[in-house]
Amino acid sequence: MQQTSTSSTGMSGPQPGTFRVEDAREMMISGLRNAHGLEQQAIEMLERNSERLEHYPELQARIAQHLKESRQQQALVAQALEDLGESPSTLKDTVMGLVQNVQMMTHAAASDEVLKNSFAGYAFEHFEIASYTALMVMARAAGEARVEQVAQQILAQEEEMASWLEQHLPEIVSQHLVLMQSGEQKR
Ligand SMILES: [Fe+2]
């Protein structure tokens, strides 16, 4: 019979004694490196997406907020790596498949760019949610409470951004239609 241990956050992890702590630590460090690269992609994407949003002030403000958060997140991840004795200068910013696809989507400067960027941003936030959820499990298994706490803190911000986008997408689409009718937004 298999048992799962559940923490106060409701997340399960592997049972002690069923895995090697060194493996968890190695995965956690590689997870932190990937997170650093992911935040770099996020920062670049949010910087690009915040342009030409004068007709979407709420979206613009939320993107500006998340850009600021993403810079702080990247700094937290870099600090966590440094605390583990991993030099930030050796960081390789891994570009993952989905991230590349998301970037290709956002490169297209079409009239419905704001919609495509919103879809891509939504997908990206969920990629980050998956990454930080995994990082939390790895950190817990490695016995690195500080890294677990950092991952949890960042995860909460990604979840907030994802749910904001989900809630506001209908308004963004409506606004896009209104702007098309008024000629403010080209077809
Ligand atoms: Fe992020």
PDB file of C-alpha atoms and ligand atoms in Angstrom:
ATOM      1  CA  MET A   1       0.000   0.000   0.000  1.00  0.00           C
ATOM      2  CA  GLN A   2       1.392   3.372  -1.006  1.00  0.00           C
ATOM      3  CA  GLN A   3       1.208   6.357   1.221  1.00  0.00           C
ATOM      4  CA  THR A   4       1.743   9.960   0.280  1.00  0.00           C
ATOM      5  CA  SER A   5       2.937  12.556   2.700  1.00  0.00           C
ATOM      6  CA  THR A   6       1.060  15.812   2.545  1.00  0.00           C
ATOM      7  CA  SER A   7       2.425  19.062   3.868  1.00  0.00           C
ATOM      8  CA  SER A   8       0.636  22.125   5.154  1.00  0.00           C
ATOM      9  CA  THR A   9       0.470  23.376   1.566  1.00  0.00           C
ATOM     10  CA  GLY A  10      -1.335  20.228   0.529  1.00  0.00           C
ATOM     11  CA  MET A  11       1.485  19.091  -1.724  1.00  0.00           C
ATOM     12  CA  SER A  12       2.825  15.564  -1.596  1.00  0.00           C
ATOM     13  CA  GLY A  13       6.412  14.469  -2.018  1.00  0.00           C
ATOM     14  CA  PRO A  14       8.340  11.219  -2.102  1.00  0.00           C
ATOM     15  CA  GLN A  15       8.540   9.242   1.124  1.00  0.00           C
ATOM     16  CA  PRO A  16      11.833   9.542   2.996  1.00  0.00           C
ATOM     17  CA  GLY A  17      14.051   6.565   2.275  1.00  0.00           C
ATOM     18  CA  THR A  18      12.516   5.921  -1.147  1.00  0.00           C
ATOM     19  CA  PHE A  19      14.883   8.204  -3.074  1.00  0.00           C
ATOM     20  CA  ARG A  20      18.409   9.580  -2.943  1.00  0.00           C
ATOM     21  CA  VAL A  21      18.695  13.072  -1.450  1.00  0.00           C
ATOM     22  CA  GLU A  22      21.648  13.816  -3.816  1.00  0.00           C
ATOM     23  CA  ASP A  23      19.342  13.213  -6.788  1.00  0.00           C
ATOM     24  CA  ALA A  24      16.757  15.587  -5.355  1.00  0.00           C
ATOM     25  CA  ARG A  25      19.435  18.216  -4.769  1.00  0.00           C
ATOM     26  CA  GLU A  26      20.810  17.877  -8.289  1.00  0.00           C
ATOM     27  CA  MET A  27      17.327  18.174  -9.784  1.00  0.00           C
ATOM     28  CA  MET A  28      16.586  21.151  -7.570  1.00  0.00           C
ATOM     29  CA  ILE A  29      19.736  22.986  -8.728  1.00  0.00           C
ATOM     30  CA  SER A  30      18.926  22.309 -12.350  1.00  0.00           C
ATOM     31  CA  GLY A  31      15.348  23.426 -11.623  1.00  0.00           C
ATOM     32  CA  LEU A  32      16.683  26.692 -10.203  1.00  0.00           C
ATOM     33  CA  ARG A  33      18.875  27.233 -13.276  1.00  0.00           C
ATOM     34  CA  ASN A  34      15.913  26.608 -15.552  1.00  0.00           C
ATOM     35  CA  ALA A  35      13.809  28.994 -13.465  1.00  0.00           C
ATOM     36  CA  HIS A  36      16.462  31.685 -13.886  1.00  0.00           C
ATOM     37  CA  GLY A  37      16.311  31.222 -17.663  1.00  0.00           C
ATOM     38  CA  LEU A  38      12.543  31.140 -17.588  1.00  0.00           C
ATOM     39  CA  GLU A  39      12.395  34.459 -15.739  1.00  0.00           C
ATOM     40  CA  GLN A  40      14.758  35.936 -18.320  1.00  0.00           C
ATOM     41  CA  GLN A  41      12.290  34.878 -21.025  1.00  0.00           C
ATOM     42  CA  ALA A  42       9.410  36.242 -18.951  1.00  0.00           C
ATOM     43  CA  ILE A  43      11.111  39.617 -18.506  1.00  0.00           C
ATOM     44  CA  GLU A  44      11.837  39.940 -22.228  1.00  0.00           C
ATOM     45  CA  MET A  45       8.330  38.849 -23.188  1.00  0.00           C
ATOM     46  CA  LEU A  46       6.653  41.217 -20.704  1.00  0.00           C
ATOM     47  CA  GLU A  47       8.842  44.116 -21.849  1.00  0.00           C
ATOM     48  CA  ARG A  48       7.759  43.518 -25.447  1.00  0.00           C
ATOM     49  CA  ASN A  49       4.107  42.961 -24.531  1.00  0.00           C
ATOM     50  CA  SER A  50       3.859  46.139 -22.491  1.00  0.00           C
ATOM     51  CA  GLU A  51       4.411  48.213 -25.629  1.00  0.00           C
ATOM     52  CA  ARG A  52       1.444  49.560 -27.621  1.00  0.00           C
ATOM     53  CA  LEU A  53      -1.104  48.868 -24.877  1.00  0.00           C
ATOM     54  CA  GLU A  54      -2.324  52.448 -24.459  1.00  0.00           C
ATOM     55  CA  HIS A  55      -5.883  51.287 -25.236  1.00  0.00           C
ATOM     56  CA  TYR A  56      -5.679  48.565 -22.577  1.00  0.00           C
ATOM     57  CA  PRO A  57      -4.616  50.491 -19.449  1.00  0.00           C
ATOM     58  CA  GLU A  58      -5.574  47.767 -16.953  1.00  0.00           C
ATOM     59  CA  LEU A  59      -3.646  45.118 -18.865  1.00  0.00           C
ATOM     60  CA  GLN A  60      -0.720  47.485 -19.236  1.00  0.00           C
ATOM     61  CA  ALA A  61      -0.646  48.132 -15.479  1.00  0.00           C
ATOM     62  CA  ARG A  62      -0.878  44.424 -14.649  1.00  0.00           C
ATOM     63  CA  ILE A  63       1.930  43.586 -17.083  1.00  0.00           C
ATOM     64  CA  ALA A  64       4.082  46.354 -15.573  1.00  0.00           C
ATOM     65  CA  GLN A  65       3.430  44.892 -12.109  1.00  0.00           C
ATOM     66  CA  HIS A  66       4.332  41.370 -13.211  1.00  0.00           C
ATOM     67  CA  LEU A  67       7.452  42.637 -14.993  1.00  0.00           C
ATOM     68  CA  LYS A  68       8.598  44.096 -11.688  1.00  0.00           C
ATOM     69  CA  GLU A  69       7.714  40.839  -9.913  1.00  0.00           C
ATOM     70  CA  SER A  70       9.568  38.775 -12.514  1.00  0.00           C
ATOM     71  CA  ARG A  71      12.752  40.825 -12.015  1.00  0.00           C
ATOM     72  CA  GLN A  72      12.460  40.219  -8.251  1.00  0.00           C
ATOM     73  CA  GLN A  73      11.783  36.529  -8.863  1.00  0.00           C
ATOM     74  CA  GLN A  74      14.900  36.221 -10.996  1.00  0.00           C
ATOM     75  CA  ALA A  75      16.944  37.926  -8.271  1.00  0.00           C
ATOM     76  CA  LEU A  76      15.518  35.525  -5.649  1.00  0.00           C
ATOM     77  CA  VAL A  77      16.421  32.530  -7.818  1.00  0.00           C
ATOM     78  CA  ALA A  78      19.944  33.893  -8.425  1.00  0.00           C
ATOM     79  CA  GLN A  79      20.375  34.430  -4.683  1.00  0.00           C
ATOM     80  CA  ALA A  80      19.170  30.890  -3.930  1.00  0.00           C
ATOM     81  CA  LEU A  81      21.754  29.515  -6.373  1.00  0.00           C
ATOM     82  CA  GLU A  82      24.478  31.640  -4.844  1.00  0.00           C
ATOM     83  CA  ASP A  83      23.537  30.453  -1.328  1.00  0.00           C
ATOM     84  CA  LEU A  84      23.944  26.885  -2.581  1.00  0.00           C
ATOM     85  CA  GLY A  85      27.444  27.701  -3.794  1.00  0.00           C
ATOM     86  CA  GLU A  86      26.428  27.862  -7.423  1.00  0.00           C
ATOM     87  CA  SER A  87      27.918  30.879  -9.127  1.00  0.00           C
ATOM     88  CA  PRO A  88      25.335  32.913 -11.062  1.00  0.00           C
ATOM     89  CA  SER A  89      27.990  33.537 -13.736  1.00  0.00           C
ATOM     90  CA  THR A  90      27.861  29.847 -14.660  1.00  0.00           C
ATOM     91  CA  LEU A  91      24.119  30.028 -15.215  1.00  0.00           C
ATOM     92  CA  LYS A  92      23.064  28.779 -18.555  1.00  0.00           C
ATOM     93  CA  ASP A  93      19.703  30.167 -19.456  1.00  0.00           C
ATOM     94  CA  THR A  94      17.993  27.159 -20.892  1.00  0.00           C
ATOM     95  CA  VAL A  95      15.489  27.881 -23.594  1.00  0.00           C
ATOM     96  CA  MET A  96      12.709  25.357 -23.473  1.00  0.00           C
ATOM     97  CA  GLY A  97      10.510  24.241 -26.311  1.00  0.00           C
ATOM     98  CA  LEU A  98       7.352  25.845 -25.103  1.00  0.00           C
ATOM     99  CA  VAL A  99       9.102  29.100 -24.373  1.00  0.00           C
ATOM    100  CA  GLN A 100      10.396  29.223 -27.926  1.00  0.00           C
ATOM    101  CA  ASN A 101       6.923  28.551 -29.270  1.00  0.00           C
ATOM    102  CA  VAL A 102       5.451  31.217 -27.056  1.00  0.00           C
ATOM    103  CA  GLN A 103       8.056  33.648 -28.297  1.00  0.00           C
ATOM    104  CA  MET A 104       7.294  32.840 -31.905  1.00  0.00           C
ATOM    105  CA  MET A 105       3.663  33.608 -31.214  1.00  0.00           C
ATOM    106  CA  THR A 106       4.515  36.926 -29.626  1.00  0.00           C
ATOM    107  CA  HIS A 107       6.872  37.926 -32.447  1.00  0.00           C
ATOM    108  CA  ALA A 108       3.999  38.147 -34.869  1.00  0.00           C
ATOM    109  CA  ALA A 109       3.038  41.814 -34.923  1.00  0.00           C
ATOM    110  CA  ALA A 110      -0.482  41.423 -36.216  1.00  0.00           C
ATOM    111  CA  SER A 111      -3.503  43.614 -35.481  1.00  0.00           C
ATOM    112  CA  ASP A 112      -4.736  41.034 -32.994  1.00  0.00           C
ATOM    113  CA  GLU A 113      -1.318  41.080 -31.307  1.00  0.00           C
ATOM    114  CA  VAL A 114      -2.856  41.941 -27.942  1.00  0.00           C
ATOM    115  CA  LEU A 115      -4.958  38.772 -28.095  1.00  0.00           C
ATOM    116  CA  LYS A 116      -2.085  36.532 -29.191  1.00  0.00           C
ATOM    117  CA  ASN A 117       0.148  38.051 -26.513  1.00  0.00           C
ATOM    118  CA  SER A 118      -2.526  37.422 -23.893  1.00  0.00           C
ATOM    119  CA  PHE A 119      -2.871  33.771 -24.947  1.00  0.00           C
ATOM    120  CA  ALA A 120       0.910  33.376 -24.922  1.00  0.00           C
ATOM    121  CA  GLY A 121       1.194  35.079 -21.547  1.00  0.00           C
ATOM    122  CA  TYR A 122      -1.442  32.765 -20.147  1.00  0.00           C
ATOM    123  CA  ALA A 123       0.375  29.691 -21.470  1.00  0.00           C
ATOM    124  CA  PHE A 124       3.685  31.036 -20.158  1.00  0.00           C
ATOM    125  CA  GLU A 125       2.328  31.610 -16.652  1.00  0.00           C
ATOM    126  CA  HIS A 126       1.154  28.003 -16.573  1.00  0.00           C
ATOM    127  CA  PHE A 127       4.572  26.784 -17.677  1.00  0.00           C
ATOM    128  CA  GLU A 128       6.011  28.750 -14.743  1.00  0.00           C
ATOM    129  CA  ILE A 129       3.364  27.344 -12.367  1.00  0.00           C
ATOM    130  CA  ALA A 130       4.395  23.799 -13.373  1.00  0.00           C
ATOM    131  CA  SER A 131       8.101  24.656 -12.996  1.00  0.00           C
ATOM    132  CA  TYR A 132       7.802  26.168  -9.518  1.00  0.00           C
ATOM    133  CA  THR A 133       5.464  23.418  -8.329  1.00  0.00           C
ATOM    134  CA  ALA A 134       8.112  20.873  -9.372  1.00  0.00           C
ATOM    135  CA  LEU A 135      10.867  22.975  -7.780  1.00  0.00           C
ATOM    136  CA  MET A 136       8.992  22.976  -4.463  1.00  0.00           C
ATOM    137  CA  VAL A 137       8.825  19.171  -4.430  1.00  0.00           C
ATOM    138  CA  MET A 138      12.523  18.882  -5.319  1.00  0.00           C
ATOM    139  CA  ALA A 139      13.531  21.383  -2.635  1.00  0.00           C
ATOM    140  CA  ARG A 140      11.452  19.626  -0.021  1.00  0.00           C
ATOM    141  CA  ALA A 141      12.955  16.250  -0.967  1.00  0.00           C
ATOM    142  CA  ALA A 142      16.449  17.794  -0.827  1.00  0.00           C
ATOM    143  CA  GLY A 143      15.706  19.229   2.610  1.00  0.00           C
ATOM    144  CA  GLU A 144      16.258  22.808   1.380  1.00  0.00           C
ATOM    145  CA  ALA A 145      13.532  24.705   3.226  1.00  0.00           C
ATOM    146  CA  ARG A 146      14.716  28.134   2.021  1.00  0.00           C
ATOM    147  CA  VAL A 147      14.501  27.124  -1.657  1.00  0.00           C
ATOM    148  CA  GLU A 148      11.105  25.564  -1.026  1.00  0.00           C
ATOM    149  CA  GLN A 149       9.912  28.825   0.498  1.00  0.00           C
ATOM    150  CA  VAL A 150      11.259  30.886  -2.426  1.00  0.00           C
ATOM    151  CA  ALA A 151       9.558  28.576  -4.941  1.00  0.00           C
ATOM    152  CA  GLN A 152       6.298  28.801  -3.025  1.00  0.00           C
ATOM    153  CA  GLN A 153       6.468  32.596  -2.890  1.00  0.00           C
ATOM    154  CA  ILE A 154       7.132  32.880  -6.635  1.00  0.00           C
ATOM    155  CA  LEU A 155       4.483  30.258  -7.430  1.00  0.00           C
ATOM    156  CA  ALA A 156       1.831  32.369  -5.683  1.00  0.00           C
ATOM    157  CA  GLN A 157       2.684  35.362  -7.898  1.00  0.00           C
ATOM    158  CA  GLU A 158       2.547  33.267 -11.082  1.00  0.00           C
ATOM    159  CA  GLU A 159      -0.827  31.871 -10.030  1.00  0.00           C
ATOM    160  CA  GLU A 160      -2.137  35.377  -9.390  1.00  0.00           C
ATOM    161  CA  MET A 161      -0.978  36.541 -12.811  1.00  0.00           C
ATOM    162  CA  ALA A 162      -2.484  33.491 -14.542  1.00  0.00           C
ATOM    163  CA  SER A 163      -5.830  33.957 -12.842  1.00  0.00           C
ATOM    164  CA  TRP A 164      -5.817  37.697 -13.576  1.00  0.00           C
ATOM    165  CA  LEU A 165      -5.309  36.960 -17.271  1.00  0.00           C
ATOM    166  CA  GLU A 166      -8.017  34.314 -17.197  1.00  0.00           C
ATOM    167  CA  GLN A 167     -10.489  36.685 -15.567  1.00  0.00           C
ATOM    168  CA  HIS A 168      -9.673  39.640 -17.806  1.00  0.00           C
ATOM    169  CA  LEU A 169      -9.416  37.910 -21.169  1.00  0.00           C
ATOM    170  CA  PRO A 170     -13.128  38.447 -21.983  1.00  0.00           C
ATOM    171  CA  GLU A 171     -12.735  42.203 -21.354  1.00  0.00           C
ATOM    172  CA  ILE A 172      -9.604  42.331 -23.494  1.00  0.00           C
ATOM    173  CA  VAL A 173     -11.413  40.633 -26.390  1.00  0.00           C
ATOM    174  CA  SER A 174     -14.392  42.990 -25.989  1.00  0.00           C
ATOM    175  CA  GLN A 175     -12.135  46.025 -25.933  1.00  0.00           C
ATOM    176  CA  HIS A 176     -10.388  44.748 -29.057  1.00  0.00           C
ATOM    177  CA  LEU A 177     -13.738  44.519 -30.867  1.00  0.00           C
ATOM    178  CA  VAL A 178     -14.729  48.035 -29.776  1.00  0.00           C
ATOM    179  CA  LEU A 179     -11.400  49.423 -30.973  1.00  0.00           C
ATOM    180  CA  MET A 180     -11.803  47.696 -34.347  1.00  0.00           C
ATOM    181  CA  GLN A 181     -15.214  49.271 -34.797  1.00  0.00           C
ATOM    182  CA  SER A 182     -13.913  52.724 -33.885  1.00  0.00           C
ATOM    183  CA  GLY A 183     -10.974  52.298 -36.234  1.00  0.00           C
ATOM    184  CA  GLU A 184      -8.461  52.652 -33.380  1.00  0.00           C
ATOM    185  CA  GLN A 185      -7.386  49.086 -33.958  1.00  0.00           C
ATOM    186  CA  LYS A 186      -6.591  48.017 -37.509  1.00  0.00           C
ATOM    187  CA  ARG A 187      -8.048  44.794 -38.797  1.00  0.00           C
TER     188      ARG A 187
HETATM  189 FE    FE B   1       7.885  34.503 -13.112  1.00  0.00          FE
END
